[in-house]
Amino acid sequence: MRAKITYFVTAVVLVFYFVLAGSRGVWLIETGTLLTVTFGVAVLILPLIGLWFLWKNTQFVSRANRLAAELDAEGGLAVDELIRTPGGRIDRDSADAVFAERRAETEDSPDDWRCWFRLAVAYRDARDTPRARKAMQRAIALHDGRPVHV
């Protein structure tokens, strides 16, 4: 729940920033000189890119959460068997061992979104965020019946 609140607060702050930056861009365009219009257009582009990124990220998180809920309802979420340090951090060797199991599971069933979901979690636990995101994107695509790009 804390993560959802943090995400929501961050999104609200970003939207506020985008509106503020966008209003400055409009103000620059209204000034009317070639230089200020050019800067105004540039300033308007940044909030548009930011809004697009925020929208895509929110869609990704929503879809991943939907898959997690479905997998949990099926009883298919992996049990957290990771060893942790006294500070609560995941032990690297423990994460690597679980990752090897998840990778083998995914190699045995490459078209099962459930395996890709568990692999994404294993990547995240091993602190490999880019691969975790790609594995989760693949799980979402398989779940939704969309073509999977390798």
mmCIF file of C-alpha atoms in Angstrom:
data_model
loop_
_atom_site.group_PDB
_atom_site.id
_atom_site.type_symbol
_atom_site.label_atom_id
_atom_site.label_comp_id
_atom_site.label_asym_id
_atom_site.label_seq_id
_atom_site.Cartn_x
_atom_site.Cartn_y
_atom_site.Cartn_z
ATOM 1 C CA MET A 1 0.000 0.000 0.000
ATOM 2 C CA ARG A 2 2.868 2.353 0.809
ATOM 3 C CA ALA A 3 4.287 1.908 -2.691
ATOM 4 C CA LYS A 4 0.934 2.833 -4.245
ATOM 5 C CA ILE A 5 0.697 5.987 -2.161
ATOM 6 C CA THR A 6 4.267 6.942 -3.054
ATOM 7 C CA TYR A 7 3.578 6.334 -6.750
ATOM 8 C CA PHE A 8 0.386 8.404 -6.590
ATOM 9 C CA VAL A 9 2.078 11.320 -4.793
ATOM 10 C CA THR A 10 4.968 11.249 -7.257
ATOM 11 C CA ALA A 11 2.550 11.227 -10.203
ATOM 12 C CA VAL A 12 0.608 14.191 -8.778
ATOM 13 C CA VAL A 13 3.827 16.158 -8.259
ATOM 14 C CA LEU A 14 4.938 15.360 -11.815
ATOM 15 C CA VAL A 15 1.606 16.423 -13.290
ATOM 16 C CA PHE A 16 1.796 19.678 -11.303
ATOM 17 C CA TYR A 17 5.299 20.244 -12.693
ATOM 18 C CA PHE A 18 4.143 19.462 -16.237
ATOM 19 C CA VAL A 19 1.273 21.964 -15.937
ATOM 20 C CA LEU A 20 3.616 24.599 -14.534
ATOM 21 C CA ALA A 21 6.194 24.031 -17.279
ATOM 22 C CA GLY A 22 3.466 23.950 -19.918
ATOM 23 C CA SER A 23 2.055 27.285 -18.722
ATOM 24 C CA ARG A 24 5.534 28.809 -18.999
ATOM 25 C CA GLY A 25 5.804 27.436 -22.521
ATOM 26 C CA VAL A 26 2.475 28.997 -23.477
ATOM 27 C CA TRP A 27 3.570 32.298 -21.905
ATOM 28 C CA LEU A 28 6.786 32.231 -23.958
ATOM 29 C CA ILE A 29 4.828 31.552 -27.146
ATOM 30 C CA GLU A 30 2.423 34.393 -26.384
ATOM 31 C CA THR A 31 5.375 36.782 -26.049
ATOM 32 C CA GLY A 32 5.644 36.480 -29.811
ATOM 33 C CA THR A 33 9.305 36.897 -30.719
ATOM 34 C CA LEU A 34 11.046 34.208 -32.738
ATOM 35 C CA LEU A 35 13.345 33.309 -29.860
ATOM 36 C CA THR A 36 10.620 33.077 -27.202
ATOM 37 C CA VAL A 37 8.272 31.121 -29.500
ATOM 38 C CA THR A 38 11.103 28.650 -30.196
ATOM 39 C CA PHE A 39 11.819 28.276 -26.471
ATOM 40 C CA GLY A 40 8.098 28.044 -25.740
ATOM 41 C CA VAL A 41 7.645 25.155 -28.161
ATOM 42 C CA ALA A 42 10.686 23.405 -26.669
ATOM 43 C CA VAL A 43 9.325 23.910 -23.157
ATOM 44 C CA LEU A 44 5.947 22.457 -24.218
ATOM 45 C CA ILE A 45 7.571 19.355 -25.694
ATOM 46 C CA LEU A 46 9.164 18.319 -22.391
ATOM 47 C CA PRO A 47 5.879 18.054 -20.432
ATOM 48 C CA LEU A 48 4.324 16.135 -23.328
ATOM 49 C CA ILE A 49 7.162 13.613 -23.244
ATOM 50 C CA GLY A 50 6.877 13.429 -19.466
ATOM 51 C CA LEU A 51 3.115 12.854 -19.591
ATOM 52 C CA TRP A 52 3.578 10.134 -22.198
ATOM 53 C CA PHE A 53 6.233 8.439 -20.062
ATOM 54 C CA LEU A 54 4.061 8.696 -16.937
ATOM 55 C CA TRP A 55 1.074 7.236 -18.821
ATOM 56 C CA LYS A 56 3.093 4.311 -20.239
ATOM 57 C CA ASN A 57 4.642 3.574 -16.844
ATOM 58 C CA THR A 58 1.239 3.683 -15.134
ATOM 59 C CA GLN A 59 -0.166 1.268 -17.720
ATOM 60 C CA PHE A 60 2.789 -1.074 -17.181
ATOM 61 C CA VAL A 61 2.388 -1.037 -13.399
ATOM 62 C CA SER A 62 -1.378 -1.584 -13.649
ATOM 63 C CA ARG A 63 -0.967 -4.549 -15.977
ATOM 64 C CA ALA A 64 1.784 -6.072 -13.838
ATOM 65 C CA ASN A 65 -0.400 -5.694 -10.734
ATOM 66 C CA ARG A 66 -3.303 -7.320 -12.559
ATOM 67 C CA LEU A 67 -1.095 -10.288 -13.435
ATOM 68 C CA ALA A 68 0.127 -10.506 -9.836
ATOM 69 C CA ALA A 69 -3.463 -10.569 -8.559
ATOM 70 C CA GLU A 70 -4.447 -13.246 -11.060
ATOM 71 C CA LEU A 71 -1.425 -15.361 -10.239
ATOM 72 C CA ASP A 72 -2.078 -14.932 -6.526
ATOM 73 C CA ALA A 73 -5.701 -16.037 -6.987
ATOM 74 C CA GLU A 74 -4.422 -19.174 -8.741
ATOM 75 C CA GLY A 75 -1.950 -19.820 -5.922
ATOM 76 C CA GLY A 76 0.918 -19.451 -8.367
ATOM 77 C CA LEU A 77 2.919 -16.652 -6.788
ATOM 78 C CA ALA A 78 6.354 -17.827 -5.786
ATOM 79 C CA VAL A 79 6.989 -18.106 -2.064
ATOM 80 C CA ASP A 80 9.650 -15.674 -0.856
ATOM 81 C CA GLU A 81 12.468 -18.057 -0.029
ATOM 82 C CA LEU A 82 15.257 -15.524 -0.189
ATOM 83 C CA ILE A 83 17.840 -15.128 2.531
ATOM 84 C CA ARG A 84 18.125 -11.575 3.798
ATOM 85 C CA THR A 85 20.864 -9.674 5.553
ATOM 86 C CA PRO A 86 20.212 -8.312 9.048
ATOM 87 C CA GLY A 87 19.420 -4.966 7.358
ATOM 88 C CA GLY A 88 16.720 -6.606 5.225
ATOM 89 C CA ARG A 89 18.572 -6.645 1.904
ATOM 90 C CA ILE A 90 18.341 -9.728 -0.261
ATOM 91 C CA ASP A 91 21.440 -11.919 -0.171
ATOM 92 C CA ARG A 92 22.964 -11.942 -3.653
ATOM 93 C CA ASP A 93 23.800 -15.682 -3.682
ATOM 94 C CA SER A 94 20.263 -16.507 -2.564
ATOM 95 C CA ALA A 95 18.796 -14.330 -5.324
ATOM 96 C CA ASP A 96 21.087 -15.946 -7.903
ATOM 97 C CA ALA A 97 20.014 -19.447 -6.834
ATOM 98 C CA VAL A 98 16.310 -18.604 -7.104
ATOM 99 C CA PHE A 99 16.971 -16.847 -10.406
ATOM 100 C CA ALA A 100 18.554 -20.030 -11.829
ATOM 101 C CA GLU A 101 15.411 -21.972 -10.891
ATOM 102 C CA ARG A 102 13.110 -19.382 -12.469
ATOM 103 C CA ARG A 103 15.193 -19.231 -15.639
ATOM 104 C CA ALA A 104 15.066 -23.024 -16.007
ATOM 105 C CA GLU A 105 11.303 -22.960 -15.405
ATOM 106 C CA THR A 106 10.907 -20.319 -18.124
ATOM 107 C CA GLU A 107 13.104 -22.242 -20.569
ATOM 108 C CA ASP A 108 10.893 -25.298 -20.045
ATOM 109 C CA SER A 109 7.689 -23.286 -20.656
ATOM 110 C CA PRO A 110 8.609 -20.260 -22.786
ATOM 111 C CA ASP A 111 4.994 -19.475 -23.711
ATOM 112 C CA ASP A 112 3.658 -19.408 -20.138
ATOM 113 C CA TRP A 113 3.176 -15.867 -18.851
ATOM 114 C CA ARG A 114 3.282 -17.180 -15.280
ATOM 115 C CA CYS A 115 6.871 -18.348 -15.709
ATOM 116 C CA TRP A 116 7.875 -15.007 -17.221
ATOM 117 C CA PHE A 117 6.195 -13.172 -14.333
ATOM 118 C CA ARG A 118 8.142 -15.202 -11.755
ATOM 119 C CA LEU A 119 11.330 -14.680 -13.790
ATOM 120 C CA ALA A 120 10.722 -10.910 -13.755
ATOM 121 C CA VAL A 121 10.438 -11.023 -9.959
ATOM 122 C CA ALA A 122 13.665 -13.036 -9.778
ATOM 123 C CA TYR A 123 15.434 -10.475 -11.981
ATOM 124 C CA ARG A 124 14.192 -7.684 -9.704
ATOM 125 C CA ASP A 125 15.388 -9.561 -6.626
ATOM 126 C CA ALA A 126 18.790 -9.949 -8.304
ATOM 127 C CA ARG A 127 18.765 -6.143 -8.851
ATOM 128 C CA ASP A 128 18.638 -6.395 -12.653
ATOM 129 C CA THR A 129 15.863 -3.894 -13.301
ATOM 130 C CA PRO A 130 16.156 -3.636 -17.106
ATOM 131 C CA ARG A 131 15.823 -7.402 -17.558
ATOM 132 C CA ALA A 132 13.064 -7.534 -14.928
ATOM 133 C CA ARG A 133 11.102 -4.990 -16.937
ATOM 134 C CA LYS A 134 11.632 -6.862 -20.222
ATOM 135 C CA ALA A 135 10.563 -10.152 -18.638
ATOM 136 C CA MET A 136 7.453 -8.495 -17.190
ATOM 137 C CA GLN A 137 6.648 -6.943 -20.574
ATOM 138 C CA ARG A 138 6.888 -10.402 -22.090
ATOM 139 C CA ALA A 139 4.608 -11.838 -19.388
ATOM 140 C CA ILE A 140 2.053 -9.101 -20.070
ATOM 141 C CA ALA A 141 2.213 -9.665 -23.838
ATOM 142 C CA LEU A 142 1.784 -13.435 -23.426
ATOM 143 C CA HIS A 143 -1.098 -12.940 -21.009
ATOM 144 C CA ASP A 144 -2.860 -10.488 -23.320
ATOM 145 C CA GLY A 145 -2.283 -12.660 -26.387
ATOM 146 C CA ARG A 146 -0.215 -10.003 -28.124
ATOM 147 C CA PRO A 147 2.791 -10.856 -30.309
ATOM 148 C CA VAL A 148 5.994 -11.209 -28.347
ATOM 149 C CA HIS A 149 9.062 -9.445 -29.708
ATOM 150 C CA VAL A 150 12.306 -11.192 -28.918
#
